[in-house]
Amino acid sequence: MIEQHIVTYREEANELLAELETSLLELEENPTDEELIGRVFRAMHTIKGSGAMFGFDEVAQFTHEVETVFDLVRNGKMTVSKLLLNLTLRARDHIKSLLDASVSGEESDRAEGEAVIAGLKQLVPSSPNEPSPPPVQSQPAPDAEAETLKTWRIRFKPCPEIFLSGTKPLGLINELRELGTCHVVAHTAGVPVLNDMNPELCYIYWDIILTTARGMDAIKDVFIFIEDDCELKVDLIDDGGTGDTDLDYKKLGDILVERGDLSPMEIQKILGLQKRFGELAVAVGAITPDKVQSALVEQQHVKNVRQERATQESTSSIRVPAEKLDLLVNLVGELVTVQAHLSQTAALHGNTDFASIAEEVERLTNDLRDTALNIRMLPIGTTFSKFKRLVRDLSQELGKEIEMETEGAETELDKTVIERLNDPLVHLIRNSIDHGIEMPDVRLAAGKPAQGTVHLGAMHSGDSVLITIRDDGAGLDKEAIRAKAVERGIIAATAELSDKEIYNLIFAPGFSTAAKVTNVSGRGVGMDVVKKAIEGLRGSIDITTAQGTGSTITLKIPLTLAIIESLLVRIGPDYFVMPLSSVEECVELTRDNIEEAHGRHLANVRGAIVPYIPLRDQFSISANRPDIEQIVITNIHGTKVGFVVDSVIGEHQTVIKSLGRMYRDVRGISGATILGDGTVALILDMGLLLQSAEALEQGGVSSAAPM
Amino acid sequence: MMEQKACDPKRTADASARTLAIDGALTIERSGEFRQTLRDALAGAQQVVLDVTQVQEIDIPGLQLICSACKTAAAAGKVFTFAGHLPACLLELKDGIGACQNSPCSHNGNSSCIWFGGMK
């Protein structure tokens, strides 16, 4: 059971760390945003608090030190500086490494932690004798959070002789703080001038607004020993129920009346003046400013509590291990297959009752499939925020000024796709920063703002998602790419290439035009890896660029990897499927056509010459060739290529099964699927088929090879 | 929140101010003595600067006395301010009991308190 909690804590801590990072980066842009500072503080506070609970003492201790500094920031005793943010980001990385170390059992880098702490301590403003005060605001233990949080107003007026009995009001207030989130306001209005004062009496009273999961009894227990020596009034002001969905709390005037500080008559009179209520109440002398202040604190406190509750309710969710989801999707995949079989059988039997049941099952299966796939959809924004950090760190390292913009962070993609997109995106963004964006002085000389921009966007487009990485840097240098490609022997010196073809050269293995190898990129291992990874996701990559004004790289990624719309074809006895997204049209290929082309694999489609690949030969399928074959014309990276098959069966919804390790070296086949009648059909990887066909053609009839 | 007014010029002391240095524990045991010291200081000068940088300990009665002295000075049109920074123990107590600096004080024309609570 404890194990379970620890795992949950780790997950939560990692989420909090991600949030911490985002908040810190936002804070860099708005260093005075109190809400952000609060968010940073809360994230650390929670990491620390639950860390200590589950025995992550090192995490708790370290986080406490960092939190202390942010407590100063929160209380306005320190300002947010670049240095502070740098250190805090390092601290965040260190907390992460501490957490990771607790999993792997390795020793964490203690020196790094100490260095960060030392750096932070130096930042703390002068007053060296000021010990870092322990955070006074404690939050309710996590297990209590599940219960309803109620908010109470406590007016605590100790009898004047309270000090004489040795009671310390501060101790009582701190006990209340342990119950939950607490705002304390001391009223010092009663303190008289020196002549009228008995220095041993208490003239102060308190208003305390407390949000806690514990009840009235717990509050009263705090005051149990001085019950007779104080005036105590405890009122429930927010019952934590969902009935009060209104985020706004009571009006200031209502609070003051409820507290008995003002009468309704007085309120009416003041309201008649129609100005800001709090100032007015003070101005007419009806009330002292402290009471207004205290009421304002209550108003703010309850507003905060309600806001927090609203966000909690709207994001209420349950945690499910990813494997369970994968299992669900697998099962749904099998169900889709069985359902296809059922529909087929029903059609064969011609029994209308049977057919209608099969139709019903089909409808339900489709809904179930969509829902199951939807569960695995995650907003891509989580990945985006990681890149913000990357951009920040890299630009600092390279001495460039770069701002990162994101758009469409809410676009949803399959979880696995998002995970596998991470590395390619890192490569692309690094490239933009290193090769794309120029140094500030170069930019200014070119009449651009010193600060470069990297724009990362995501949007839906049919059954795919388009991800764009756009920079306003130098753009690709066509001549340099060409020269480099010739030098590397990738193209012949005389080759006639279109602009697009030249740009595509940067995806060739071992290609890099960077003059020097930097830490960031330039080793020439980036782009071809990116291309492979994107193709592995059945996606495509496209570059548009204008020299001097920047480049845009567009990735087109399918929404999900589990199920695709495809075209089912047959060659001899075997079935194959092709992803429908790249299929353009189907035309017939007769014996006469083949003879007309004199043995070359070229077809004349409405006047245009389209090269084709006879799959029958490619796969050495020896069954009898029919008189009329079909060419499935596809569009692969802008090139039209035909694939010749015996017959086209039709559209098919394909549940993708991987081939397993035994077949991982098979080229041209990306997976398999099970058809309704139980037959296995192979999924063709058209990009790779095209490549191997090109390789074959190299020595022979080169003109047939597209480019 | 309430609008906070700019620093009242009356509350900055000049060279003629009398400095009153207190050290050690400013607690209920010494409160009678402290009250007398403050009264004497305020009676004998137009401007009093309280130096509490060396105070190691303070409790609510101590805090009340500072507040009271501030009101006494305000009533008499005198200046009562502090030298250097407020010691950690005072800041801690101030935060602990929920008395915040810069809140308005009706005894000082509703201008913000330079000490702590200011809700006088």
mmCIF file of C-alpha atoms in Angstrom, chain A residues 75 77 127-131 133-134 136 163-164 168-170 173-174 177 184-204 206 276 278-279 282-283 288-294 296-297 300, chain B residues 1-4 28-29 31-35 38-39 42 53 59-65 67-69 71-73 75 85-89 91-100 103-107 110 116-120:
data_model
loop_
_atom_site.group_PDB
_atom_site.id
_atom_site.type_symbol
_atom_site.label_atom_id
_atom_site.label_comp_id
_atom_site.label_asym_id
_atom_site.label_seq_id
_atom_site.Cartn_x
_atom_site.Cartn_y
_atom_site.Cartn_z
ATOM 1 C CA ASN A 75 6.163 38.293 0.796
ATOM 2 C CA LYS A 77 11.067 40.889 0.529
ATOM 3 C CA SER A 127 20.078 40.907 7.082
ATOM 4 C CA PRO A 128 22.386 37.961 7.519
ATOM 5 C CA ASN A 129 21.086 37.387 11.024
ATOM 6 C CA GLU A 130 17.671 36.717 9.652
ATOM 7 C CA PRO A 131 17.225 32.990 9.757
ATOM 8 C CA PRO A 133 11.718 31.508 8.721
ATOM 9 C CA PRO A 134 9.995 28.198 8.441
ATOM 10 C CA VAL A 136 4.239 29.553 8.489
ATOM 11 C CA PHE A 163 -0.368 37.292 29.127
ATOM 12 C CA LEU A 164 -0.398 37.040 32.883
ATOM 13 C CA LYS A 168 0.811 32.933 24.116
ATOM 14 C CA PRO A 169 -1.738 33.883 21.426
ATOM 15 C CA LEU A 170 0.881 33.241 18.755
ATOM 16 C CA ILE A 173 -2.701 31.021 15.960
ATOM 17 C CA ASN A 174 0.022 28.667 14.800
ATOM 18 C CA ARG A 177 -2.419 27.301 10.837
ATOM 19 C CA VAL A 184 -4.610 36.073 10.095
ATOM 20 C CA VAL A 185 -5.296 39.746 10.690
ATOM 21 C CA ALA A 186 -4.368 41.358 13.972
ATOM 22 C CA HIS A 187 -6.412 44.337 15.110
ATOM 23 C CA THR A 188 -4.174 46.762 16.920
ATOM 24 C CA ALA A 189 -6.718 49.570 16.993
ATOM 25 C CA GLY A 190 -7.280 48.977 20.682
ATOM 26 C CA VAL A 191 -3.701 49.714 21.647
ATOM 27 C CA PRO A 192 -3.820 52.997 23.628
ATOM 28 C CA VAL A 193 -1.168 55.697 23.909
ATOM 29 C CA LEU A 194 1.657 55.056 26.363
ATOM 30 C CA ASN A 195 0.143 57.039 29.212
ATOM 31 C CA ASP A 196 -3.066 55.018 29.233
ATOM 32 C CA MET A 197 -1.389 51.719 28.778
ATOM 33 C CA ASN A 198 -0.769 48.845 31.083
ATOM 34 C CA PRO A 199 2.145 47.160 29.352
ATOM 35 C CA GLU A 200 1.195 43.726 30.656
ATOM 36 C CA LEU A 201 -2.292 43.631 29.187
ATOM 37 C CA CYS A 202 -3.347 42.510 25.746
ATOM 38 C CA TYR A 203 -5.006 45.131 23.568
ATOM 39 C CA ILE A 204 -4.965 43.194 20.328
ATOM 40 C CA TRP A 206 -7.648 38.777 15.793
ATOM 41 C CA ARG A 276 -15.710 52.597 -3.373
ATOM 42 C CA GLY A 278 -14.204 50.428 1.803
ATOM 43 C CA GLU A 279 -12.735 53.895 1.409
ATOM 44 C CA VAL A 282 -13.512 54.834 6.543
ATOM 45 C CA ALA A 283 -14.007 58.351 5.225
ATOM 46 C CA THR A 288 -11.604 52.040 11.227
ATOM 47 C CA PRO A 289 -9.494 51.002 8.246
ATOM 48 C CA ASP A 290 -8.258 47.855 9.959
ATOM 49 C CA LYS A 291 -11.733 46.384 10.039
ATOM 50 C CA VAL A 292 -12.133 47.043 6.358
ATOM 51 C CA GLN A 293 -8.736 45.530 5.719
ATOM 52 C CA SER A 294 -9.640 42.471 7.700
ATOM 53 C CA LEU A 296 -11.076 42.433 2.560
ATOM 54 C CA VAL A 297 -8.754 39.636 3.619
ATOM 55 C CA GLN A 300 -9.963 37.459 -0.893
ATOM 56 C CA MET B 1 -6.974 46.316 -1.082
ATOM 57 C CA MET B 2 -6.683 49.779 0.347
ATOM 58 C CA GLU B 3 -4.779 52.353 -1.532
ATOM 59 C CA GLN B 4 -1.432 52.946 0.092
ATOM 60 C CA ILE B 28 6.686 41.163 28.999
ATOM 61 C CA GLU B 29 9.236 40.958 31.848
ATOM 62 C CA SER B 31 7.615 45.855 29.431
ATOM 63 C CA GLY B 32 7.171 48.246 32.364
ATOM 64 C CA GLU B 33 10.724 49.444 32.027
ATOM 65 C CA PHE B 34 10.433 49.765 28.253
ATOM 66 C CA ARG B 35 7.226 51.767 28.518
ATOM 67 C CA LEU B 38 9.700 55.259 25.528
ATOM 68 C CA ARG B 39 7.667 57.810 27.445
ATOM 69 C CA LEU B 42 9.097 60.975 23.485
ATOM 70 C CA THR B 53 18.485 45.985 15.430
ATOM 71 C CA ASP B 59 6.660 39.196 22.233
ATOM 72 C CA ILE B 60 3.208 40.683 21.797
ATOM 73 C CA PRO B 61 3.466 43.063 24.780
ATOM 74 C CA GLY B 62 6.722 44.381 23.294
ATOM 75 C CA LEU B 63 5.080 44.857 19.950
ATOM 76 C CA GLN B 64 2.131 46.593 21.565
ATOM 77 C CA LEU B 65 4.454 49.055 23.215
ATOM 78 C CA CYS B 67 2.624 50.468 18.445
ATOM 79 C CA SER B 68 1.532 52.529 21.413
ATOM 80 C CA ALA B 69 4.614 54.740 21.232
ATOM 81 C CA LYS B 71 0.379 56.435 18.372
ATOM 82 C CA THR B 72 1.596 58.600 21.216
ATOM 83 C CA ALA B 73 4.008 60.329 18.864
ATOM 84 C CA ALA B 75 -1.053 62.305 18.707
ATOM 85 C CA HIS B 85 16.279 47.159 9.619
ATOM 86 C CA LEU B 86 13.742 45.442 11.809
ATOM 87 C CA PRO B 87 15.231 42.363 13.485
ATOM 88 C CA ALA B 88 14.218 38.883 12.406
ATOM 89 C CA CYS B 89 12.391 38.129 15.654
ATOM 90 C CA LEU B 91 9.412 40.309 11.527
ATOM 91 C CA GLU B 92 8.629 36.761 12.513
ATOM 92 C CA LEU B 93 6.259 37.800 15.262
ATOM 93 C CA LYS B 94 4.637 40.335 12.977
ATOM 94 C CA ASP B 95 3.985 37.659 10.327
ATOM 95 C CA GLY B 96 2.971 35.172 12.978
ATOM 96 C CA ILE B 97 0.215 37.225 14.495
ATOM 97 C CA GLY B 98 -0.944 38.613 11.162
ATOM 98 C CA ALA B 99 0.101 42.191 11.541
ATOM 99 C CA CYS B 100 1.381 43.476 8.245
ATOM 100 C CA SER B 103 -1.512 48.730 6.294
ATOM 101 C CA PRO B 104 -3.313 51.973 7.080
ATOM 102 C CA CYS B 105 -3.455 53.380 10.588
ATOM 103 C CA SER B 106 -6.283 55.653 11.628
ATOM 104 C CA HIS B 107 -4.078 57.261 14.263
ATOM 105 C CA ASN B 110 -4.786 56.518 7.595
ATOM 106 C CA PHE B 116 3.879 46.392 11.444
ATOM 107 C CA GLY B 117 0.157 46.022 11.991
ATOM 108 C CA GLY B 118 -0.586 49.656 11.620
ATOM 109 C CA MET B 119 -4.150 48.779 12.434
ATOM 110 C CA LYS B 120 -4.157 51.147 15.330
#
